[in-house]
C-alpha cells in the first residue's frame, strides 16, 4: 500500500520526492548538509516528511512546525532527529521546528527571565540542547557562556552558529569537567527529569557554582503532568524540588510557570516588539490552579538578587500555516489508519496461515502411527495370503489325485448318466 509522497528538501528550492511504502526500508533520502552531517541514509520507519509544511513524521508519529528563516530551513529535515521526537514528545526544543507553539514560549521565556542575571557573568548553560538559550544569555551581556549537552549530534549541529563568546561542548552535567566555582550563573532548564537521580545533577552544579553565584533550574511539576513523557526518567513535585534544593543552598526562591493564549492589537505596520513598551495587557480571567505546569527555582548560598516577572510570547501565529499543519496532521493520521488497516489484514492472514500450519503439523504427528499401522496390516495380509495360497495349492493337489485315481475313472459313466438324468 502506498502511503504518500514525501518532500525531503535541503531548502525550499532544492527538493527531492520519494514514495514511502509501509515497509519503508529501501527508500534513500538525501538529508540537508549540516556541519559534518551531510549523508545519505535509508529510512528506518515508514512516514511522511513534508518540509513545505515543516511537518516531520516518522511512522505514526508526527511533529508539526512552522517554516521559519533560511537558517532554520536547513534544519527542517533533521529537526526530528535533533528534537528526538518519541511518542509525539520531543526530547529537546528546536526553535526552527517549533515556531508559533506554546513550547516555544515556555522554553524561550525561561532564558529571557534568567538573562536578567547574566550581565558580566561567567555562565553555564547545563543541558544546552540547540544552544538558543546560550545565545540569549550571551546577547544579554554575559562575559562568557559554556553550553554543555550530552548529545554529540546536537552540539555538532549548532556549534558553528553561536556568538563568539559562546562555547559548546559535549559533556554530562552529572560529572562536569570544570573547576570548582567556575561559573557565576548556571541555567539548568528541563534537564533534571531526564536522569534517574536528579540530586546528582544538583550536586554537580553546586560544585561548579561560584560563592554567591546563582543557579536557576526548572522542571515539570509531576502533580500537573498530563500523560507520560517517554524521555523523562524521574519527575519531581514542587515540594520535592524545594526540599532537594534546600539541602544544598541557603536561599531558595520558587516561581511558577504557566502557559496562556493571547491576542495582540497593533497599529498598521507596527511591530510587536516596539508596541510592547506601551501596550496594555489585559487578562480574560482564568481559574487559578493549585499547581503550575513548571516549577522554576533560583537558588544561591548568598541572598538572591531581585528579579522581575516575565511574560513570554510565541512567534506570530499564521492561521494559513496552522491550517496546512492541521491538514498535514490529518494526512499523517489517514496514512497511519491505512497502514494499521493493512497490518491488521496481514495479521489476519498470518493467523489463518498459522491455523493451516498447525493442522498440517498435527497430521505430521499422526503419520508415524499411520505408517506403523499400515506396516502391521501389510504383514497380517501377507500371512493370510500365504495361508490361503497353501490351502488352494493343497486343494489343487487333492483334486488332481482324485481325478487321476482308478475309482474316478470307473465312476465316470455314472457321473455322465447322472448329468443326463439331471438335465
mmCIF file of C-alpha atoms in Angstrom:
data_model
loop_
_atom_site.group_PDB
_atom_site.id
_atom_site.type_symbol
_atom_site.label_atom_id
_atom_site.label_comp_id
_atom_site.label_asym_id
_atom_site.label_seq_id
_atom_site.Cartn_x
_atom_site.Cartn_y
_atom_site.Cartn_z
ATOM 1 C CA UNK A 1 0.000 0.000 0.000
ATOM 2 C CA UNK A 2 1.394 3.416 -0.957
ATOM 3 C CA UNK A 3 1.250 5.838 1.944
ATOM 4 C CA UNK A 4 2.011 9.055 0.137
ATOM 5 C CA UNK A 5 4.590 11.289 -1.417
ATOM 6 C CA UNK A 6 7.275 12.771 0.777
ATOM 7 C CA UNK A 7 9.075 16.033 0.141
ATOM 8 C CA UNK A 8 12.611 15.902 1.502
ATOM 9 C CA UNK A 9 14.462 19.153 0.981
ATOM 10 C CA UNK A 10 17.752 20.839 1.748
ATOM 11 C CA UNK A 11 15.810 24.059 1.374
ATOM 12 C CA UNK A 12 12.604 25.155 -0.317
ATOM 13 C CA UNK A 13 14.280 25.379 -3.731
ATOM 14 C CA UNK A 14 16.010 22.010 -3.574
ATOM 15 C CA UNK A 15 13.516 19.209 -3.000
ATOM 16 C CA UNK A 16 13.615 15.536 -3.748
ATOM 17 C CA UNK A 17 10.430 13.474 -3.836
ATOM 18 C CA UNK A 18 10.244 9.876 -2.752
ATOM 19 C CA UNK A 19 7.478 7.368 -2.213
ATOM 20 C CA UNK A 20 7.178 5.878 1.235
ATOM 21 C CA UNK A 21 5.855 2.326 1.471
ATOM 22 C CA UNK A 22 4.728 0.525 4.627
ATOM 23 C CA UNK A 23 7.948 -1.451 4.636
ATOM 24 C CA UNK A 24 9.815 1.840 4.188
ATOM 25 C CA UNK A 25 13.252 0.259 4.435
ATOM 26 C CA UNK A 26 14.666 0.770 0.977
ATOM 27 C CA UNK A 27 13.986 4.421 0.170
ATOM 28 C CA UNK A 28 17.107 6.597 0.154
ATOM 29 C CA UNK A 29 16.762 10.229 1.200
ATOM 30 C CA UNK A 30 19.318 12.995 0.748
ATOM 31 C CA UNK A 31 19.483 14.892 4.025
ATOM 32 C CA UNK A 32 20.412 18.572 4.268
ATOM 33 C CA UNK A 33 24.034 19.323 4.922
ATOM 34 C CA UNK A 34 24.894 20.241 8.497
ATOM 35 C CA UNK A 35 28.460 20.518 9.783
ATOM 36 C CA UNK A 36 29.852 17.021 9.443
ATOM 37 C CA UNK A 37 26.391 15.518 8.903
ATOM 38 C CA UNK A 38 25.750 15.529 5.134
ATOM 39 C CA UNK A 39 24.955 11.951 4.192
ATOM 40 C CA UNK A 40 22.505 9.594 2.583
ATOM 41 C CA UNK A 41 20.620 7.167 4.772
ATOM 42 C CA UNK A 42 17.849 4.613 4.455
ATOM 43 C CA UNK A 43 14.520 5.330 6.075
ATOM 44 C CA UNK A 44 14.127 3.107 9.100
ATOM 45 C CA UNK A 45 10.405 3.706 9.538
ATOM 46 C CA UNK A 46 7.540 4.484 7.202
ATOM 47 C CA UNK A 47 6.232 8.002 7.428
ATOM 48 C CA UNK A 48 5.818 11.354 5.758
ATOM 49 C CA UNK A 49 8.200 14.301 5.706
ATOM 50 C CA UNK A 50 6.575 17.451 4.353
ATOM 51 C CA UNK A 51 9.003 20.330 4.616
ATOM 52 C CA UNK A 52 6.700 22.654 2.713
ATOM 53 C CA UNK A 53 4.524 22.438 5.827
ATOM 54 C CA UNK A 54 7.546 21.785 8.027
ATOM 55 C CA UNK A 55 5.834 18.614 9.176
ATOM 56 C CA UNK A 56 8.164 15.836 10.158
ATOM 57 C CA UNK A 57 6.736 12.376 10.708
ATOM 58 C CA UNK A 58 8.249 9.011 11.491
ATOM 59 C CA UNK A 59 5.844 6.116 11.321
ATOM 60 C CA UNK A 60 2.658 7.099 13.156
ATOM 61 C CA UNK A 61 4.373 9.966 14.990
ATOM 62 C CA UNK A 62 4.266 13.481 13.546
ATOM 63 C CA UNK A 63 5.530 16.784 14.869
ATOM 64 C CA UNK A 64 4.448 19.946 13.038
ATOM 65 C CA UNK A 65 6.397 23.153 12.722
ATOM 66 C CA UNK A 66 6.022 26.492 11.050
ATOM 67 C CA UNK A 67 8.569 27.377 8.332
ATOM 68 C CA UNK A 68 11.000 29.999 9.544
ATOM 69 C CA UNK A 69 14.075 31.734 8.208
ATOM 70 C CA UNK A 70 16.680 30.264 5.869
ATOM 71 C CA UNK A 71 18.883 29.027 8.692
ATOM 72 C CA UNK A 72 16.025 27.032 10.128
ATOM 73 C CA UNK A 73 15.148 25.720 6.666
ATOM 74 C CA UNK A 74 18.494 23.953 6.549
ATOM 75 C CA UNK A 75 17.478 22.046 9.676
ATOM 76 C CA UNK A 76 13.941 21.090 8.695
ATOM 77 C CA UNK A 77 14.573 17.516 7.635
ATOM 78 C CA UNK A 78 16.870 16.666 10.534
ATOM 79 C CA UNK A 79 14.884 18.599 13.127
ATOM 80 C CA UNK A 80 13.011 15.460 14.096
ATOM 81 C CA UNK A 81 16.299 13.722 14.763
ATOM 82 C CA UNK A 82 17.691 16.676 16.715
ATOM 83 C CA UNK A 83 14.486 17.042 18.727
ATOM 84 C CA UNK A 84 14.381 13.248 19.152
ATOM 85 C CA UNK A 85 10.607 13.031 18.882
ATOM 86 C CA UNK A 86 9.286 9.872 20.501
ATOM 87 C CA UNK A 87 5.620 9.022 21.018
ATOM 88 C CA UNK A 88 4.780 12.578 19.980
ATOM 89 C CA UNK A 89 7.070 14.164 22.609
ATOM 90 C CA UNK A 90 10.329 15.945 21.700
ATOM 91 C CA UNK A 91 13.314 15.363 23.950
ATOM 92 C CA UNK A 92 14.552 18.901 23.355
ATOM 93 C CA UNK A 93 13.268 22.183 21.947
ATOM 94 C CA UNK A 94 14.462 23.090 18.437
ATOM 95 C CA UNK A 95 13.383 26.682 17.611
ATOM 96 C CA UNK A 96 13.210 26.342 13.818
ATOM 97 C CA UNK A 97 10.945 23.333 14.149
ATOM 98 C CA UNK A 98 8.507 24.579 16.779
ATOM 99 C CA UNK A 99 7.763 28.203 15.950
ATOM 100 C CA UNK A 100 4.377 29.534 16.971
ATOM 101 C CA UNK A 101 3.725 26.831 19.564
ATOM 102 C CA UNK A 102 3.401 27.126 23.335
ATOM 103 C CA UNK A 103 6.537 25.050 23.749
ATOM 104 C CA UNK A 104 8.403 27.928 22.076
ATOM 105 C CA UNK A 105 7.110 30.483 24.574
ATOM 106 C CA UNK A 106 7.772 28.155 27.521
ATOM 107 C CA UNK A 107 11.402 27.483 26.664
ATOM 108 C CA UNK A 108 12.384 30.954 25.489
ATOM 109 C CA UNK A 109 10.711 32.638 28.472
ATOM 110 C CA UNK A 110 12.919 30.756 30.935
ATOM 111 C CA UNK A 111 16.099 32.008 29.304
ATOM 112 C CA UNK A 112 14.771 35.545 28.881
ATOM 113 C CA UNK A 113 13.933 35.541 32.593
ATOM 114 C CA UNK A 114 17.371 34.176 33.546
ATOM 115 C CA UNK A 115 19.130 36.716 31.319
ATOM 116 C CA UNK A 116 18.458 39.471 33.897
ATOM 117 C CA UNK A 117 21.234 37.874 35.989
ATOM 118 C CA UNK A 118 23.704 37.341 33.102
ATOM 119 C CA UNK A 119 25.424 40.682 32.542
ATOM 120 C CA UNK A 120 29.192 40.376 33.002
ATOM 121 C CA UNK A 121 28.907 36.839 34.349
ATOM 122 C CA UNK A 122 30.594 33.532 33.598
ATOM 123 C CA UNK A 123 27.592 31.438 32.614
ATOM 124 C CA UNK A 124 26.972 27.710 32.292
ATOM 125 C CA UNK A 125 24.013 26.500 30.234
ATOM 126 C CA UNK A 126 23.667 22.952 31.568
ATOM 127 C CA UNK A 127 21.819 20.804 29.042
ATOM 128 C CA UNK A 128 22.032 23.491 26.366
ATOM 129 C CA UNK A 129 20.410 21.487 23.557
ATOM 130 C CA UNK A 130 20.142 23.610 20.400
ATOM 131 C CA UNK A 131 22.061 26.468 22.117
ATOM 132 C CA UNK A 132 19.281 29.032 21.630
ATOM 133 C CA UNK A 133 19.430 29.713 25.380
ATOM 134 C CA UNK A 134 23.208 30.015 25.388
ATOM 135 C CA UNK A 135 22.872 32.606 22.630
ATOM 136 C CA UNK A 136 20.203 34.566 24.543
ATOM 137 C CA UNK A 137 22.377 34.653 27.663
ATOM 138 C CA UNK A 138 25.363 35.826 25.624
ATOM 139 C CA UNK A 139 23.298 38.559 23.967
ATOM 140 C CA UNK A 140 22.135 39.661 27.434
ATOM 141 C CA UNK A 141 25.718 40.664 28.269
ATOM 142 C CA UNK A 142 27.301 37.525 29.692
ATOM 143 C CA UNK A 143 31.081 37.634 29.674
ATOM 144 C CA UNK A 144 31.369 34.017 28.549
ATOM 145 C CA UNK A 145 28.845 31.204 28.125
ATOM 146 C CA UNK A 146 29.621 27.495 28.164
ATOM 147 C CA UNK A 147 26.877 25.223 26.849
ATOM 148 C CA UNK A 148 27.085 21.545 27.812
ATOM 149 C CA UNK A 149 24.975 18.774 26.327
ATOM 150 C CA UNK A 150 25.277 15.002 26.260
ATOM 151 C CA UNK A 151 24.121 14.671 22.623
ATOM 152 C CA UNK A 152 27.115 14.801 20.284
ATOM 153 C CA UNK A 153 24.979 15.300 17.166
ATOM 154 C CA UNK A 154 23.206 18.313 18.674
ATOM 155 C CA UNK A 155 26.411 20.012 19.785
ATOM 156 C CA UNK A 156 27.969 19.449 16.347
ATOM 157 C CA UNK A 157 24.879 20.772 14.567
ATOM 158 C CA UNK A 158 24.739 24.104 16.415
ATOM 159 C CA UNK A 159 28.329 24.821 17.479
ATOM 160 C CA UNK A 160 29.176 26.885 14.398
ATOM 161 C CA UNK A 161 26.155 29.199 14.692
ATOM 162 C CA UNK A 162 26.697 30.651 18.166
ATOM 163 C CA UNK A 163 28.199 34.061 19.103
ATOM 164 C CA UNK A 164 31.975 34.270 19.686
ATOM 165 C CA UNK A 165 31.601 34.265 23.473
ATOM 166 C CA UNK A 166 29.598 31.011 23.454
ATOM 167 C CA UNK A 167 31.430 27.698 23.686
ATOM 168 C CA UNK A 168 29.572 24.422 23.236
ATOM 169 C CA UNK A 169 30.931 21.138 24.494
ATOM 170 C CA UNK A 170 29.810 17.554 24.869
ATOM 171 C CA UNK A 171 29.539 16.521 28.499
ATOM 172 C CA UNK A 172 27.461 15.024 31.277
ATOM 173 C CA UNK A 173 26.027 17.580 33.699
ATOM 174 C CA UNK A 174 26.348 14.962 36.450
ATOM 175 C CA UNK A 175 30.136 14.908 36.014
ATOM 176 C CA UNK A 176 31.259 18.320 34.770
ATOM 177 C CA UNK A 177 34.948 18.675 33.943
ATOM 178 C CA UNK A 178 35.101 22.316 35.101
ATOM 179 C CA UNK A 179 36.816 23.562 38.244
ATOM 180 C CA UNK A 180 35.010 24.263 41.483
ATOM 181 C CA UNK A 181 33.358 27.695 41.462
ATOM 182 C CA UNK A 182 33.929 28.176 37.715
ATOM 183 C CA UNK A 183 30.588 29.900 36.993
ATOM 184 C CA UNK A 184 28.702 32.878 38.404
ATOM 185 C CA UNK A 185 25.368 31.916 36.830
ATOM 186 C CA UNK A 186 24.098 28.463 35.901
ATOM 187 C CA UNK A 187 20.925 27.797 33.926
ATOM 188 C CA UNK A 188 19.618 24.241 34.035
ATOM 189 C CA UNK A 189 16.201 24.144 32.408
ATOM 190 C CA UNK A 190 14.209 20.941 31.839
ATOM 191 C CA UNK A 191 17.181 18.657 32.494
ATOM 192 C CA UNK A 192 16.940 17.015 35.912
ATOM 193 C CA UNK A 193 13.848 14.999 34.963
ATOM 194 C CA UNK A 194 15.901 13.277 32.232
ATOM 195 C CA UNK A 195 18.160 11.446 34.709
ATOM 196 C CA UNK A 196 17.469 8.705 37.246
ATOM 197 C CA UNK A 197 18.986 10.718 40.108
ATOM 198 C CA UNK A 198 18.231 14.462 39.828
ATOM 199 C CA UNK A 199 20.175 15.084 43.044
ATOM 200 C CA UNK A 200 23.385 14.023 41.293
ATOM 201 C CA UNK A 201 22.852 16.887 38.840
ATOM 202 C CA UNK A 202 22.256 19.370 41.659
ATOM 203 C CA UNK A 203 25.429 18.220 43.445
ATOM 204 C CA UNK A 204 27.482 18.668 40.271
ATOM 205 C CA UNK A 205 26.068 22.147 39.602
ATOM 206 C CA UNK A 206 26.579 23.179 43.229
ATOM 207 C CA UNK A 207 30.253 22.272 42.941
ATOM 208 C CA UNK A 208 30.955 24.458 39.884
ATOM 209 C CA UNK A 209 28.861 27.418 41.118
ATOM 210 C CA UNK A 210 30.983 30.265 42.467
ATOM 211 C CA UNK A 211 30.363 31.546 46.015
ATOM 212 C CA UNK A 212 27.463 33.980 45.815
ATOM 213 C CA UNK A 213 26.551 32.696 42.357
ATOM 214 C CA UNK A 214 23.004 31.959 41.216
ATOM 215 C CA UNK A 215 21.601 28.688 39.915
ATOM 216 C CA UNK A 216 18.259 28.791 38.085
ATOM 217 C CA UNK A 217 16.621 25.431 37.482
ATOM 218 C CA UNK A 218 13.269 24.328 36.100
ATOM 219 C CA UNK A 219 11.372 21.064 35.843
ATOM 220 C CA UNK A 220 7.812 19.921 35.141
ATOM 221 C CA UNK A 221 5.705 19.559 38.272
ATOM 222 C CA UNK A 222 4.761 15.890 38.485
ATOM 223 C CA UNK A 223 1.458 16.827 40.126
ATOM 224 C CA UNK A 224 0.500 18.786 36.996
ATOM 225 C CA UNK A 225 1.879 16.425 34.375
ATOM 226 C CA UNK A 226 -0.655 15.038 31.904
ATOM 227 C CA UNK A 227 0.371 11.711 30.425
ATOM 228 C CA UNK A 228 3.804 10.191 30.398
ATOM 229 C CA UNK A 229 6.793 11.737 28.651
ATOM 230 C CA UNK A 230 8.959 8.864 27.359
ATOM 231 C CA UNK A 231 12.115 10.965 27.785
ATOM 232 C CA UNK A 232 11.568 11.650 31.491
ATOM 233 C CA UNK A 233 13.094 9.169 33.889
ATOM 234 C CA UNK A 234 12.085 10.847 37.136
ATOM 235 C CA UNK A 235 9.837 13.858 37.583
ATOM 236 C CA UNK A 236 9.652 15.802 40.852
ATOM 237 C CA UNK A 237 6.859 17.665 42.562
ATOM 238 C CA UNK A 238 7.259 21.281 43.649
ATOM 239 C CA UNK A 239 7.837 20.195 47.256
ATOM 240 C CA UNK A 240 10.379 17.525 46.290
ATOM 241 C CA UNK A 241 12.383 20.040 44.244
ATOM 242 C CA UNK A 242 12.257 22.596 47.062
ATOM 243 C CA UNK A 243 13.486 20.005 49.560
ATOM 244 C CA UNK A 244 16.364 18.870 47.334
ATOM 245 C CA UNK A 245 17.479 22.466 46.755
ATOM 246 C CA UNK A 246 17.161 23.474 50.417
ATOM 247 C CA UNK A 247 19.540 20.655 51.354
ATOM 248 C CA UNK A 248 22.246 22.267 49.194
ATOM 249 C CA UNK A 249 21.574 26.019 49.165
ATOM 250 C CA UNK A 250 20.828 28.517 51.905
ATOM 251 C CA UNK A 251 18.498 30.649 49.790
ATOM 252 C CA UNK A 252 15.744 29.178 47.615
ATOM 253 C CA UNK A 253 13.137 31.162 45.662
ATOM 254 C CA UNK A 254 10.403 29.210 43.877
ATOM 255 C CA UNK A 255 8.470 30.572 40.922
ATOM 256 C CA UNK A 256 5.642 29.183 38.806
ATOM 257 C CA UNK A 257 5.390 28.986 35.054
ATOM 258 C CA UNK A 258 2.073 28.597 33.246
ATOM 259 C CA UNK A 259 1.028 28.848 29.607
ATOM 260 C CA UNK A 260 -1.675 31.180 28.271
ATOM 261 C CA UNK A 261 -3.053 32.058 24.858
ATOM 262 C CA UNK A 262 -3.250 35.697 23.793
ATOM 263 C CA UNK A 263 -4.039 38.133 21.028
ATOM 264 C CA UNK A 264 -2.355 41.446 20.110
ATOM 265 C CA UNK A 265 -3.981 44.548 18.571
ATOM 266 C CA UNK A 266 -1.379 46.794 16.920
ATOM 267 C CA UNK A 267 -1.349 49.865 14.671
ATOM 268 C CA UNK A 268 -0.916 49.164 10.979
ATOM 269 C CA UNK A 269 2.757 48.500 10.264
ATOM 270 C CA UNK A 270 3.753 48.412 13.933
ATOM 271 C CA UNK A 271 5.962 45.631 15.241
ATOM 272 C CA UNK A 272 5.058 43.723 18.359
ATOM 273 C CA UNK A 273 8.445 44.378 19.977
ATOM 274 C CA UNK A 274 8.032 48.145 19.589
ATOM 275 C CA UNK A 275 4.462 48.072 20.876
ATOM 276 C CA UNK A 276 5.224 46.039 23.996
ATOM 277 C CA UNK A 277 6.766 49.014 25.799
ATOM 278 C CA UNK A 278 3.461 50.905 25.759
ATOM 279 C CA UNK A 279 0.931 48.108 25.306
ATOM 280 C CA UNK A 280 -1.791 47.464 27.842
ATOM 281 C CA UNK A 281 -2.022 43.860 28.929
ATOM 282 C CA UNK A 282 -5.439 42.563 29.849
ATOM 283 C CA UNK A 283 -6.449 39.109 31.014
ATOM 284 C CA UNK A 284 -9.737 37.440 30.179
ATOM 285 C CA UNK A 285 -9.611 35.936 33.632
ATOM 286 C CA UNK A 286 -8.678 32.418 34.483
ATOM 287 C CA UNK A 287 -9.199 29.792 37.120
ATOM 288 C CA UNK A 288 -6.118 29.600 39.300
ATOM 289 C CA UNK A 289 -4.991 26.020 39.785
ATOM 290 C CA UNK A 290 -3.230 24.583 42.791
ATOM 291 C CA UNK A 291 -0.251 23.503 40.683
ATOM 292 C CA UNK A 292 1.589 25.021 37.724
ATOM 293 C CA UNK A 293 2.913 23.230 34.686
ATOM 294 C CA UNK A 294 6.525 24.015 35.552
ATOM 295 C CA UNK A 295 8.447 24.912 38.673
ATOM 296 C CA UNK A 296 11.327 27.382 38.385
ATOM 297 C CA UNK A 297 13.744 27.935 41.233
ATOM 298 C CA UNK A 298 16.508 30.464 41.790
ATOM 299 C CA UNK A 299 18.976 29.366 44.472
ATOM 300 C CA UNK A 300 22.223 30.601 45.957
ATOM 301 C CA UNK A 301 24.419 30.401 49.020
ATOM 302 C CA UNK A 302 24.034 34.191 49.308
ATOM 303 C CA UNK A 303 20.887 36.330 49.366
ATOM 304 C CA UNK A 304 19.277 36.277 45.933
ATOM 305 C CA UNK A 305 19.122 39.413 43.772
ATOM 306 C CA UNK A 306 15.741 40.896 42.971
ATOM 307 C CA UNK A 307 14.033 39.577 39.865
ATOM 308 C CA UNK A 308 11.114 40.735 37.752
ATOM 309 C CA UNK A 309 8.266 38.620 36.362
ATOM 310 C CA UNK A 310 8.287 37.939 32.645
ATOM 311 C CA UNK A 311 5.556 37.340 30.071
ATOM 312 C CA UNK A 312 6.882 35.363 27.110
ATOM 313 C CA UNK A 313 5.072 35.081 23.793
ATOM 314 C CA UNK A 314 5.297 32.735 20.854
ATOM 315 C CA UNK A 315 6.142 33.820 17.347
ATOM 316 C CA UNK A 316 3.110 35.190 15.481
ATOM 317 C CA UNK A 317 0.608 32.515 14.566
ATOM 318 C CA UNK A 318 -0.096 32.225 10.843
ATOM 319 C CA UNK A 319 -3.517 30.626 10.602
ATOM 320 C CA UNK A 320 -2.964 29.604 6.989
ATOM 321 C CA UNK A 321 0.145 27.751 8.040
ATOM 322 C CA UNK A 322 -1.729 26.313 11.008
ATOM 323 C CA UNK A 323 -4.406 25.026 8.626
ATOM 324 C CA UNK A 324 -1.718 23.497 6.445
ATOM 325 C CA UNK A 325 -0.236 21.900 9.525
ATOM 326 C CA UNK A 326 -3.619 20.511 10.537
ATOM 327 C CA UNK A 327 -4.182 19.220 7.009
ATOM 328 C CA UNK A 328 -0.803 17.550 7.163
ATOM 329 C CA UNK A 329 -1.685 16.106 10.566
ATOM 330 C CA UNK A 330 -4.843 14.604 9.075
ATOM 331 C CA UNK A 331 -2.842 13.274 6.125
ATOM 332 C CA UNK A 332 -0.484 11.536 8.517
ATOM 333 C CA UNK A 333 -3.413 10.221 10.567
ATOM 334 C CA UNK A 334 -5.086 8.910 7.404
ATOM 335 C CA UNK A 335 -1.868 7.274 6.269
ATOM 336 C CA UNK A 336 -1.483 5.769 9.718
ATOM 337 C CA UNK A 337 -5.027 4.373 9.599
ATOM 338 C CA UNK A 338 -4.359 2.847 6.192
ATOM 339 C CA UNK A 339 -1.125 1.374 7.432
ATOM 340 C CA UNK A 340 -2.784 -0.050 10.551
ATOM 341 C CA UNK A 341 -5.609 -1.485 8.426
ATOM 342 C CA UNK A 342 -3.119 -3.232 6.174
ATOM 343 C CA UNK A 343 -1.238 -4.542 9.186
ATOM 344 C CA UNK A 344 -4.483 -5.877 10.623
ATOM 345 C CA UNK A 345 -5.208 -7.644 7.340
ATOM 346 C CA UNK A 346 -1.736 -9.112 7.371
ATOM 347 C CA UNK A 347 -2.202 -10.219 10.965
ATOM 348 C CA UNK A 348 -5.455 -11.925 9.953
ATOM 349 C CA UNK A 349 -3.746 -13.653 7.040
ATOM 350 C CA UNK A 350 -0.963 -14.710 9.339
ATOM 351 C CA UNK A 351 -3.428 -16.157 11.851
ATOM 352 C CA UNK A 352 -5.106 -18.175 9.095
ATOM 353 C CA UNK A 353 -1.759 -19.450 7.868
ATOM 354 C CA UNK A 354 -0.815 -20.378 11.420
ATOM 355 C CA UNK A 355 -4.028 -22.415 11.756
ATOM 356 C CA UNK A 356 -3.275 -24.218 8.494
ATOM 357 C CA UNK A 357 0.277 -24.836 9.589
ATOM 358 C CA UNK A 358 -0.913 -26.219 12.928
ATOM 359 C CA UNK A 359 -3.322 -28.579 11.173
ATOM 360 C CA UNK A 360 -0.530 -29.771 8.886
ATOM 361 C CA UNK A 361 1.775 -30.260 11.858
ATOM 362 C CA UNK A 362 -0.925 -32.305 13.614
ATOM 363 C CA UNK A 363 -1.182 -34.510 10.535
ATOM 364 C CA UNK A 364 2.570 -34.913 10.507
ATOM 365 C CA UNK A 365 2.428 -36.041 14.120
ATOM 366 C CA UNK A 366 0.000 -38.884 13.200
ATOM 367 C CA UNK A 367 1.945 -40.016 10.122
ATOM 368 C CA UNK A 368 4.351 -42.348 12.003
ATOM 369 C CA UNK A 369 1.388 -44.013 13.731
ATOM 370 C CA UNK A 370 -0.380 -44.480 10.401
ATOM 371 C CA UNK A 371 2.768 -45.858 8.823
ATOM 372 C CA UNK A 372 3.159 -48.358 11.674
ATOM 373 C CA UNK A 373 -0.476 -49.439 11.317
ATOM 374 C CA UNK A 374 -0.071 -49.887 7.580
ATOM 375 C CA UNK A 375 3.065 -51.945 8.138
ATOM 376 C CA UNK A 376 1.238 -54.184 10.610
ATOM 377 C CA UNK A 377 -1.711 -54.590 8.234
ATOM 378 C CA UNK A 378 0.690 -55.396 5.421
ATOM 379 C CA UNK A 379 2.353 -58.113 7.482
ATOM 380 C CA UNK A 380 -1.035 -59.575 8.519
ATOM 381 C CA UNK A 381 -2.295 -59.551 4.939
ATOM 382 C CA UNK A 382 0.853 -61.233 3.689
ATOM 383 C CA UNK A 383 0.466 -64.049 6.235
ATOM 384 C CA UNK A 384 -3.189 -64.544 5.390
ATOM 385 C CA UNK A 385 -2.375 -64.646 1.675
ATOM 386 C CA UNK A 386 0.350 -67.226 2.332
ATOM 387 C CA UNK A 387 -2.039 -69.478 4.311
ATOM 388 C CA UNK A 388 -4.769 -69.188 1.689
ATOM 389 C CA UNK A 389 -2.290 -69.916 -1.063
ATOM 390 C CA UNK A 390 -1.166 -73.059 0.701
ATOM 391 C CA UNK A 391 -4.796 -74.158 1.135
ATOM 392 C CA UNK A 392 -5.517 -73.566 -2.545
ATOM 393 C CA UNK A 393 -2.421 -75.466 -3.577
ATOM 394 C CA UNK A 394 -3.318 -78.320 -1.229
ATOM 395 C CA UNK A 395 -6.849 -78.457 -2.616
ATOM 396 C CA UNK A 396 -5.490 -78.463 -6.151
ATOM 397 C CA UNK A 397 -3.228 -81.397 -5.346
ATOM 398 C CA UNK A 398 -6.081 -83.311 -3.752
ATOM 399 C CA UNK A 399 -8.243 -82.655 -6.822
ATOM 400 C CA UNK A 400 -5.531 -83.873 -9.149
ATOM 401 C CA UNK A 401 -5.065 -87.005 -7.038
ATOM 402 C CA UNK A 402 -8.795 -87.711 -7.072
ATOM 403 C CA UNK A 403 -9.116 -87.146 -10.800
ATOM 404 C CA UNK A 404 -6.201 -89.453 -11.538
ATOM 405 C CA UNK A 405 -7.416 -92.258 -9.247
ATOM 406 C CA UNK A 406 -8.920 -95.542 -10.688
ATOM 407 C CA UNK A 407 -12.189 -95.001 -8.826
ATOM 408 C CA UNK A 408 -12.673 -91.633 -10.527
ATOM 409 C CA UNK A 409 -12.188 -93.244 -13.916
ATOM 410 C CA UNK A 410 -14.536 -96.205 -13.110
ATOM 411 C CA UNK A 411 -17.330 -93.923 -11.930
ATOM 412 C CA UNK A 412 -17.133 -91.639 -14.972
ATOM 413 C CA UNK A 413 -20.138 -93.350 -16.763
ATOM 414 C CA UNK A 414 -22.250 -92.936 -13.642
ATOM 415 C CA UNK A 415 -21.432 -89.245 -13.472
ATOM 416 C CA UNK A 416 -22.402 -88.843 -17.114
ATOM 417 C CA UNK A 417 -25.740 -90.674 -16.552
ATOM 418 C CA UNK A 418 -26.458 -88.515 -13.505
ATOM 419 C CA UNK A 419 -25.810 -85.465 -15.613
ATOM 420 C CA UNK A 420 -28.263 -86.663 -18.275
ATOM 421 C CA UNK A 421 -30.938 -87.554 -15.751
ATOM 422 C CA UNK A 422 -30.498 -84.238 -14.029
ATOM 423 C CA UNK A 423 -30.980 -82.473 -17.331
#
